[in-house]
CSV table of C-alpha atoms and ligand atoms in Angstrom, one decimal:
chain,number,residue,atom,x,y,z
A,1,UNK,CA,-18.6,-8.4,-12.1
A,2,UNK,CA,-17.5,-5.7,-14.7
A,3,UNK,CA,-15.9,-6.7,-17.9
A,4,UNK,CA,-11.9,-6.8,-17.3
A,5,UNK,CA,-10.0,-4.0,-18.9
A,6,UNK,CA,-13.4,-1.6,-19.2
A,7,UNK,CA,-12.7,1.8,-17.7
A,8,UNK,CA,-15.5,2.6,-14.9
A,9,UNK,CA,-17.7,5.1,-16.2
A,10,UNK,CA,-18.6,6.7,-13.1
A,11,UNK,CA,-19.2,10.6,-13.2
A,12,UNK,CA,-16.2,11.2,-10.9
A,13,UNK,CA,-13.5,10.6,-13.5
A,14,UNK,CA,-12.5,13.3,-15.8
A,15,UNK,CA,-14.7,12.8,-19.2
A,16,UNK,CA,-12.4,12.5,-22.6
A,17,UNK,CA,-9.4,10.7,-21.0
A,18,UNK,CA,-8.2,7.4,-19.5
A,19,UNK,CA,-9.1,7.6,-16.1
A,20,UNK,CA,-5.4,5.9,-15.2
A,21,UNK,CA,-2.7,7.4,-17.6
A,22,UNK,CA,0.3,6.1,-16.2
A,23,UNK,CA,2.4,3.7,-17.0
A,24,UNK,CA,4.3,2.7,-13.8
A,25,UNK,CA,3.1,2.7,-10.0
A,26,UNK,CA,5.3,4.8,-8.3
A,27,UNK,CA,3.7,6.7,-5.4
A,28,UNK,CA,0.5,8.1,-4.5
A,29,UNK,CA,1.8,11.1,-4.6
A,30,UNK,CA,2.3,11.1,-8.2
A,31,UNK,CA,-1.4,10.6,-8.8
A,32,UNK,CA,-4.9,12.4,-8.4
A,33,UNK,CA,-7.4,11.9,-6.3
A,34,UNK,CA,-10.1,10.9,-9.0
A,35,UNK,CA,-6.9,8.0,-9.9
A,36,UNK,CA,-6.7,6.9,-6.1
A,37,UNK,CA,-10.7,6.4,-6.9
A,38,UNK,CA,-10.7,4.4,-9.6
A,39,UNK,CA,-8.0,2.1,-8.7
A,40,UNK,CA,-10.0,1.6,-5.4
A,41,UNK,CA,-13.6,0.7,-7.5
A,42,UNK,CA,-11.6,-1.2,-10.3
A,43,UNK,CA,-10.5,-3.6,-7.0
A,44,UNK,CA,-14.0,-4.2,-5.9
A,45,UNK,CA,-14.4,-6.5,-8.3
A,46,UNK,CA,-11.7,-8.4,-7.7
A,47,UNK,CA,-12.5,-8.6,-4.2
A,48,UNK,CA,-15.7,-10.8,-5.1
A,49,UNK,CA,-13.7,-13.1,-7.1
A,50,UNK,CA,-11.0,-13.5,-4.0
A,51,UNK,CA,-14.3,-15.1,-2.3
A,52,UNK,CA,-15.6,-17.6,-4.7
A,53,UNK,CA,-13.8,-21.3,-4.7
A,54,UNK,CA,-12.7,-20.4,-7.9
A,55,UNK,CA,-10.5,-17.8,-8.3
A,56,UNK,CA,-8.8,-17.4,-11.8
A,57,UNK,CA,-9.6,-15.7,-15.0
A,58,UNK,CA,-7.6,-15.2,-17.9
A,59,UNK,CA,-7.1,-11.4,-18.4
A,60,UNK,CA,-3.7,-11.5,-18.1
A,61,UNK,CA,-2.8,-14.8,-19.6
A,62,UNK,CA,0.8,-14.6,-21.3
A,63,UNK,CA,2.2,-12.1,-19.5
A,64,UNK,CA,5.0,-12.7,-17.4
A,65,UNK,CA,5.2,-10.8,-14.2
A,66,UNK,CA,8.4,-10.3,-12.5
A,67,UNK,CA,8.7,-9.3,-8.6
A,68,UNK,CA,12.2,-8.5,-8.0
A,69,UNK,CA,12.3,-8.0,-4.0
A,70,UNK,CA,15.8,-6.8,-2.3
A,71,UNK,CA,14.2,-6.4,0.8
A,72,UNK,CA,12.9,-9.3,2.7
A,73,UNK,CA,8.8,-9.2,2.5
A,74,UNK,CA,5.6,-11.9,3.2
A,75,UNK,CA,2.9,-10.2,2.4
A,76,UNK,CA,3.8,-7.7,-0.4
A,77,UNK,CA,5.5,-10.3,-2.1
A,78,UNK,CA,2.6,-13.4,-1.8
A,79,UNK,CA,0.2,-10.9,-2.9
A,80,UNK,CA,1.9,-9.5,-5.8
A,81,UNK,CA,2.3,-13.4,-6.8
A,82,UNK,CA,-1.4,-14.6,-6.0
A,83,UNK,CA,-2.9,-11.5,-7.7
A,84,UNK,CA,-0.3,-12.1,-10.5
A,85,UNK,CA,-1.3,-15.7,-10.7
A,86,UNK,CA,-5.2,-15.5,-10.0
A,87,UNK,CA,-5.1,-12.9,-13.4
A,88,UNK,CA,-3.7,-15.8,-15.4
A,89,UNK,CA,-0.2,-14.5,-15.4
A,90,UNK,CA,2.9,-16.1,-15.7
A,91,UNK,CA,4.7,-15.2,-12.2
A,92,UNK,CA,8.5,-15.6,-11.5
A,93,UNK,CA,10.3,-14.0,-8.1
A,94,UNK,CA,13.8,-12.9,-8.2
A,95,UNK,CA,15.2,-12.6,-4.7
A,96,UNK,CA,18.3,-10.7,-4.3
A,97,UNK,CA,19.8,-12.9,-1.5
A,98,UNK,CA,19.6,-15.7,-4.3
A,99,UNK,CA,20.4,-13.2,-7.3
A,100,UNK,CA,23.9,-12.1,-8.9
A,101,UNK,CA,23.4,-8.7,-6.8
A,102,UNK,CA,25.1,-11.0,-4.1
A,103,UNK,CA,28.5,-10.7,-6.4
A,104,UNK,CA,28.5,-7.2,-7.2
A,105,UNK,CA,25.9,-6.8,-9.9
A,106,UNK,CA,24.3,-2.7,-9.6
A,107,UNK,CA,21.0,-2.3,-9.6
A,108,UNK,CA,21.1,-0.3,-13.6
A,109,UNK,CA,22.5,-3.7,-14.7
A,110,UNK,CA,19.6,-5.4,-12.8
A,111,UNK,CA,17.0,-3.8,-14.5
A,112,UNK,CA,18.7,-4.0,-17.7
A,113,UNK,CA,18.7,-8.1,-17.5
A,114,UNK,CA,15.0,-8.1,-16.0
A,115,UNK,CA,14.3,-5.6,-20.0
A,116,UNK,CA,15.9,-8.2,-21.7
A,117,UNK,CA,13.8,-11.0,-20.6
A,118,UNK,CA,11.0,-9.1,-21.8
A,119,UNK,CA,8.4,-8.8,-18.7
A,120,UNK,CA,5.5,-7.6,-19.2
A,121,UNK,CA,5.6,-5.8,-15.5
A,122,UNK,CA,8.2,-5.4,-12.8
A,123,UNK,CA,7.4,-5.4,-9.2
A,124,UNK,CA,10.1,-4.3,-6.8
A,125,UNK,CA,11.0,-3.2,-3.2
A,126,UNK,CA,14.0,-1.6,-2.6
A,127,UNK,CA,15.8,-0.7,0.6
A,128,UNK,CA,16.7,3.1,-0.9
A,129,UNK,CA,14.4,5.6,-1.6
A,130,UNK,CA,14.0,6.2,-5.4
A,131,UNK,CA,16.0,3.0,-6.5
A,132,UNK,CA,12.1,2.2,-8.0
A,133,UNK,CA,12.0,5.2,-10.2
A,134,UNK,CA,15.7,4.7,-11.2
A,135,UNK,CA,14.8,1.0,-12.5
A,136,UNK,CA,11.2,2.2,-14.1
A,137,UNK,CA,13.2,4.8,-16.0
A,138,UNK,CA,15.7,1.9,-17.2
A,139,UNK,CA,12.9,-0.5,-18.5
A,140,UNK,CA,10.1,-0.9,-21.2
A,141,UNK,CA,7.3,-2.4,-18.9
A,142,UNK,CA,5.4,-1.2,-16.4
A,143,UNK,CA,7.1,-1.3,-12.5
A,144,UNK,CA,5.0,-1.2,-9.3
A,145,UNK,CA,6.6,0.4,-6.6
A,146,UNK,CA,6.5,-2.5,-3.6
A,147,UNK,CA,8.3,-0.3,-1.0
A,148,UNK,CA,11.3,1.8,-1.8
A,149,UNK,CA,13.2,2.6,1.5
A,150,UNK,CA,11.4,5.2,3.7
A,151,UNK,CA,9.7,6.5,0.7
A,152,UNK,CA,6.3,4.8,-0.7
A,153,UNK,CA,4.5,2.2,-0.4
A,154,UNK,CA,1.4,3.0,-2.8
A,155,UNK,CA,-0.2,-0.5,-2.9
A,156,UNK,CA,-0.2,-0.6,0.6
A,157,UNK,CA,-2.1,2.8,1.0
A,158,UNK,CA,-4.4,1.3,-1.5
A,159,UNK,CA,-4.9,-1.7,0.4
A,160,UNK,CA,-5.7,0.1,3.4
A,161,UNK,CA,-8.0,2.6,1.9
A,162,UNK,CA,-9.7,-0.7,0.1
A,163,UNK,CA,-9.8,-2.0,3.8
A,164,UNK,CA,-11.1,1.1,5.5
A,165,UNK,CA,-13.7,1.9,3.1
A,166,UNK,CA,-15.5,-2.0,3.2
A,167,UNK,CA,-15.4,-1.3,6.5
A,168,UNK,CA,-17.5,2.0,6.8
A,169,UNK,CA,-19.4,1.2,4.3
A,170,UNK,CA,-20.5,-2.0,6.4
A,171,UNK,CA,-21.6,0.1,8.9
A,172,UNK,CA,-23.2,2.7,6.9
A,173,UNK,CA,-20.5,5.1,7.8
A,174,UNK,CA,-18.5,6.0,4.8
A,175,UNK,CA,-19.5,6.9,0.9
A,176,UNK,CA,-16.6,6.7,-2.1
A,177,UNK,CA,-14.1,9.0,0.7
A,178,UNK,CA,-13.4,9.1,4.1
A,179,UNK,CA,-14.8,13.0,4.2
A,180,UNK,CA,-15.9,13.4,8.1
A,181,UNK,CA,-13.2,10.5,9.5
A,182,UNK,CA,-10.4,11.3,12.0
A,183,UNK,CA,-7.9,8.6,11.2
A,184,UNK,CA,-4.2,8.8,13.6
A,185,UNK,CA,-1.4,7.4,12.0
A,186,UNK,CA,0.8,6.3,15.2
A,187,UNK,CA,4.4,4.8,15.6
A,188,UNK,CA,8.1,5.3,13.6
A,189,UNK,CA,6.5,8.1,11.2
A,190,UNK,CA,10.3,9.3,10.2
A,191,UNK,CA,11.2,6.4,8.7
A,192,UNK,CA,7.2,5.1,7.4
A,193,UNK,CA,7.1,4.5,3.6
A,194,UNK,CA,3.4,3.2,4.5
A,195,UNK,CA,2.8,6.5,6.7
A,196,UNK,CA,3.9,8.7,4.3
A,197,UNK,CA,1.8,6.9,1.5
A,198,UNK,CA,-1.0,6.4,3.7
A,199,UNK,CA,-1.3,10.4,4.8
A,200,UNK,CA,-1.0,11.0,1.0
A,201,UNK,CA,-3.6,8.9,0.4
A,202,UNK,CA,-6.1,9.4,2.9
A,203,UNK,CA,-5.8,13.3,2.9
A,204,UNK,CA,-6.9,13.4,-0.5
A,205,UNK,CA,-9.7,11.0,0.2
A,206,UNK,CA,-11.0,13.9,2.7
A,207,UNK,CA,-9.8,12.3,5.6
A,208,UNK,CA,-8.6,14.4,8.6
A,209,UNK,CA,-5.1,12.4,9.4
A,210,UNK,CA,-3.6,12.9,12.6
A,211,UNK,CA,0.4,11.8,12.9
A,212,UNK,CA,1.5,10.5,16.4
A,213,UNK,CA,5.2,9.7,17.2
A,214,UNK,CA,8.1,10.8,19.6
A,215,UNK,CA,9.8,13.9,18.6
A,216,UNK,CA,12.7,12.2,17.0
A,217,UNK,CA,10.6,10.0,15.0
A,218,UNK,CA,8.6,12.7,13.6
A,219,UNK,CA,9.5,14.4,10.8
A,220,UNK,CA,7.9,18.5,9.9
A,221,UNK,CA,7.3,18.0,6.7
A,222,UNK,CA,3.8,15.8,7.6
A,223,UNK,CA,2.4,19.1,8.3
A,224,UNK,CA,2.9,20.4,4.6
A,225,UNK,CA,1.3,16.8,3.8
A,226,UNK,CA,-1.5,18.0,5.5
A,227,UNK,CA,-1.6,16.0,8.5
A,228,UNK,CA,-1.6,17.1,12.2
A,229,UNK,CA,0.9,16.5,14.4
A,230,UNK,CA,0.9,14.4,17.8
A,231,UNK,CA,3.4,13.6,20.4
A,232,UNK,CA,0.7,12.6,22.6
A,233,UNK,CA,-0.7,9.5,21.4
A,234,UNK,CA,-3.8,9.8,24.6
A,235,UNK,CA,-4.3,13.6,23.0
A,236,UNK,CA,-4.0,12.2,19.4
A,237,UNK,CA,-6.7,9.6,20.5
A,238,UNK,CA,-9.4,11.8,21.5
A,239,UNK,CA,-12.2,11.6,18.7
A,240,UNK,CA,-10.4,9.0,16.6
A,241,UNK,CA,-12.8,6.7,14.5
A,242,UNK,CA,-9.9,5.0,13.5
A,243,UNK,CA,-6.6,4.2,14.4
A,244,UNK,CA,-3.6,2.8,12.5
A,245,UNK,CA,-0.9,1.3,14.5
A,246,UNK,CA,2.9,1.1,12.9
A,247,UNK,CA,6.3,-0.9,13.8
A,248,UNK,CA,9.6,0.8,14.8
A,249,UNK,CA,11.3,0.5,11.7
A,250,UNK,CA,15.1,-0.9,13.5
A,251,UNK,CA,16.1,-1.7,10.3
A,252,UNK,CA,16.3,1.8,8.9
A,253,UNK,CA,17.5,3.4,12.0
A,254,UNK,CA,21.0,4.8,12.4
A,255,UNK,CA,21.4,5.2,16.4
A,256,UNK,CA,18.9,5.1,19.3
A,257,UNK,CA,15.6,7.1,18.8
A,258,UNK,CA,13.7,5.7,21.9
A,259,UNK,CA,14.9,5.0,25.5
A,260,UNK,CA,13.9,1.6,24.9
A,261,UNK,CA,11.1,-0.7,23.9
A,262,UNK,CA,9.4,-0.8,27.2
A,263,UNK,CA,9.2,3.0,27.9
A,264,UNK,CA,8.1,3.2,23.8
A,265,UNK,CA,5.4,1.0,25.0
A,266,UNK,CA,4.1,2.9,28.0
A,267,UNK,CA,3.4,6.2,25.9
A,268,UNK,CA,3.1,4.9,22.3
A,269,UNK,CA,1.6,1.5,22.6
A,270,UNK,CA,-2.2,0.6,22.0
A,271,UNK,CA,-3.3,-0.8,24.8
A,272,UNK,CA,-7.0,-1.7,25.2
A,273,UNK,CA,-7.2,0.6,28.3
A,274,UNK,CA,-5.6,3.7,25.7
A,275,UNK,CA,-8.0,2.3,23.0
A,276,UNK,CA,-10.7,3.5,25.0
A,277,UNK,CA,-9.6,7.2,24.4
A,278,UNK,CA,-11.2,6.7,21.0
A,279,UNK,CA,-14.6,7.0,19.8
A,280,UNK,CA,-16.3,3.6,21.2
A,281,UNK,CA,-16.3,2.3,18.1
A,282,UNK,CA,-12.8,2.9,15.9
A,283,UNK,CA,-11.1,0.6,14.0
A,284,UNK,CA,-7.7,-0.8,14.8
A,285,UNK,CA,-5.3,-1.2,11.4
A,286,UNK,CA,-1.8,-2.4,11.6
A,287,UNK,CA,0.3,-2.7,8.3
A,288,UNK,CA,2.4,-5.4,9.4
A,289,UNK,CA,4.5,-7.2,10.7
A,290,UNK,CA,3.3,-6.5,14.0
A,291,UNK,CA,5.8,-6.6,17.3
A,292,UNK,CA,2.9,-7.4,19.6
A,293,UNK,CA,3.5,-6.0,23.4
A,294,UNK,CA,5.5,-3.2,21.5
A,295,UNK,CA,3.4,-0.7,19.4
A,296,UNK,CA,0.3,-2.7,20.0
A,297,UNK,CA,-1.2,-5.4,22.2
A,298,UNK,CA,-2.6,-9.0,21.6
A,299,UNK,CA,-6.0,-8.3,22.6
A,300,UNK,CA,-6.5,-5.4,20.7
A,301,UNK,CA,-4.6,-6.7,17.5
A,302,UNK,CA,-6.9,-9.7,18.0
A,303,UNK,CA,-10.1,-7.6,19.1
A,304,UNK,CA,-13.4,-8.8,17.3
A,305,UNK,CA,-15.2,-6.1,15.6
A,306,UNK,CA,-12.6,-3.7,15.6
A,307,UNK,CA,-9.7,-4.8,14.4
A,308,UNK,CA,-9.4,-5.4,10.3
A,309,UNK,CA,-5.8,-6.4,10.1
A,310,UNK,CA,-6.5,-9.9,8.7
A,311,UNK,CA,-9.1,-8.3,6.4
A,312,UNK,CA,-6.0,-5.6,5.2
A,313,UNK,CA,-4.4,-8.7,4.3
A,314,UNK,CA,-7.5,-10.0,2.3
A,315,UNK,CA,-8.2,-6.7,0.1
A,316,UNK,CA,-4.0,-6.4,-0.9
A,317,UNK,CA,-4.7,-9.5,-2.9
A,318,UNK,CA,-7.9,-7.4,-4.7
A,319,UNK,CA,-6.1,-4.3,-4.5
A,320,UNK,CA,-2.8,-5.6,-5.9
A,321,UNK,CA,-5.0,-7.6,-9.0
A,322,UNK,CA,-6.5,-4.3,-9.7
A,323,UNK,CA,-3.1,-2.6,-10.4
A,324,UNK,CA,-1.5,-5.8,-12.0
A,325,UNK,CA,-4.9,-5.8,-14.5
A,326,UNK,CA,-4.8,-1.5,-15.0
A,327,UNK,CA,-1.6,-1.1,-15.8
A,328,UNK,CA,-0.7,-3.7,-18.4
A,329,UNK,CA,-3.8,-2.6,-20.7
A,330,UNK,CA,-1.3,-1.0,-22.9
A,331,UNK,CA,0.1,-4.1,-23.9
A,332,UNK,CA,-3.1,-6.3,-24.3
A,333,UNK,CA,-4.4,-4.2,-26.6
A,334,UNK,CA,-7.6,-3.3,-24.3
A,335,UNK,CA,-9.4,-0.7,-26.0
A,336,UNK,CA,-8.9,2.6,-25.3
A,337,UNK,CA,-5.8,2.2,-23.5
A,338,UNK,CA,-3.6,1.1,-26.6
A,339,UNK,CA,-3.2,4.3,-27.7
A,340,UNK,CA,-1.2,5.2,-24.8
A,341,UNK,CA,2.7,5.9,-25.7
A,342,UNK,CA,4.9,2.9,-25.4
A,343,UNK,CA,7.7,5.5,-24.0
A,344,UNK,CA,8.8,5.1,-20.7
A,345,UNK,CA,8.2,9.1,-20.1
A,346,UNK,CA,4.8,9.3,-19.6
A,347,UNK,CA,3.1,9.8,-16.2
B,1,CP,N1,3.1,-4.5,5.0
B,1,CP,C1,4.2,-5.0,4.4
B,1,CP,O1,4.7,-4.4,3.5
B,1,CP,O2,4.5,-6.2,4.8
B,1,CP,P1,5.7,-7.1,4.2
B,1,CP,O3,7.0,-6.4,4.6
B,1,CP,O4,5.6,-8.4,4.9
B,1,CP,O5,5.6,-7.1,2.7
């Protein structure tokens, strides 16, 4: 296992700097692709620790983690809390059905009370787009974007890429990128803050992403993204080696976008019979929560061999450990990354 807090010192990262010089987690957009790499390798090691019967060290010991979630959550938030706690952390969760937001509180004066306890990293999901940004620019710490609206969710791209690469590189098919892989991206794209992260993500890990969705619940701007666009999901199939399956987001929706669930089925669903349409061997990936019999059956959800959605679940624990662990060097003094700016208007 490499030393905690020791930079990689693979070729790939840019010589004379930190290889992660940000302070928050925002979005993948905000980063590089040499970044995207490193967080990936710095969670390999804490994927091998996830799998021994002991599973705690002590690099983060003192620090007190908060995850503020305003949106309901299982697995974003019991990661966050077993990575936090498996790094030695001190861990405390701040619902906001529970919280004072319930009588009126803003968000400014949220983030303001969360400062003055004096974290030592902030994890949040938000319903709106950008309320993440708007709390990291109000606080001293470090935040971690958990899901802000239809915007990003960067741990979640990570967690996938974490998930996709184990996976190739199982079978010998896939190197430090995904260079030479045909992923599709299929379901609510419009209102995706894991599709939109995820294209960002994979596209500059070399992958050719293909979007699939109904007219209404695809957005142009994927194209400038650089992915392709699909309203056929047995056309977006053709040649896939791996495909990534995603829930109507109701919740965000403001009016009807499909005739129903049924007929959303019919042309959208993965079925094992449409599954087939894909190279003989591509990998099924689903986010979750899943609505099985709606974007994606039981026996292909559940399909041996092919499907890694439990094993997503598995590397967000490593993935999330591997954020927690980069970004609060600053503040324990690792080497190297103490001469970072204690500002909140870096990177
Ligand atoms: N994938 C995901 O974000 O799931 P939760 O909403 O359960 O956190």
């Amino acid at each position: 296992m490499a030393a905690t807090g020791t930079p990689s010192a693979a070729s790939r990262y840019p010589a004379g700097g930190l290889a992660f010089p940000h302070r928050d987690l925002l979005g993948i957009g905000r980063l590089e692709r040499h970044e995207i790499l490193y967080l990936l390798d710095e969670a390999e090691q804490w994927v091998e620790l996830n799998r021994r019967s002991a599973k705690r060290v002590d690099a983060l010991t003192g620090l007190t983690i908060i995850n503020a979630f305003f949106e309901n959550s299982t697995r974003t938030l019991l990661s966050f809390e077993i990575a936090g706690k498996r790094l030695g952390a001190d861990v405390v969760n701040m619902h906001a059905a529970t919280s004072s937001v319930k009588k009126g509180e803003t968000l400014i004066d949220t983030a303001i009370t969360l400062n003055a306890m004096r974290a030592d990293a902030i994890v949040i999901r938000h319903a709106s787009s950008g309320a993440v940004a708007l709390i990291a620019d109000k606080v001293d710490c470090p935040v971690l974007n958990a899901g802000d609206g239809s915007h990003e969710h960067p741990t979640q791209a990570l967690l996938d890429a974490l998930t996709l690469r184990h996976a190739l590189r199982a079978r010998g098919q896939a190197g430090d990128d995904f260079t030479g892989q045909t992923i599709v991206i299929c379901g609510d794209i419009l209102h995706s803050r894991v599709a939109r992260s995820n294209i960002l993500c994979l596209t500059a890990l070399g992958a050719n992403v293909r979007v699939c969705a109904p007219p209404a619940l695809l957005p142009a701007a994927v194209e400038a993204m650089g992915a392709t666009p699909f309203h056929s999901f047995d056309t977006a199939l053709a040649g896939a080696d791996v495909v990534m399956m995603l829930r109507l987001q109701t919740e965000r929706m403001a009016g009807q976008f499909i005739p129903s669930p049924r007929e959303y089925h019919h042309l959208y669903g993965l079925t094992l019979k449409r599954l087939k349409l894909a190279e003989p061997d591509a990998l099924v990936m689903h986010p979750g929560p899943m609505n099985r019999g709606v974007e994606i059956d039981s026996d292909v959800a559940d399909l041996l061999d092919r499907s890694i959605i439990t094993r997503q679940v598995e590397m967000g624990v490593a993935m999330r450990m591997a954020c927690l662990d980069v970004l609060t060097r600053r503040q324990r003094g690792v080497e190297g990354w103490n001469d970072l700016p204690t500002s909140g208007k870096w990177p």
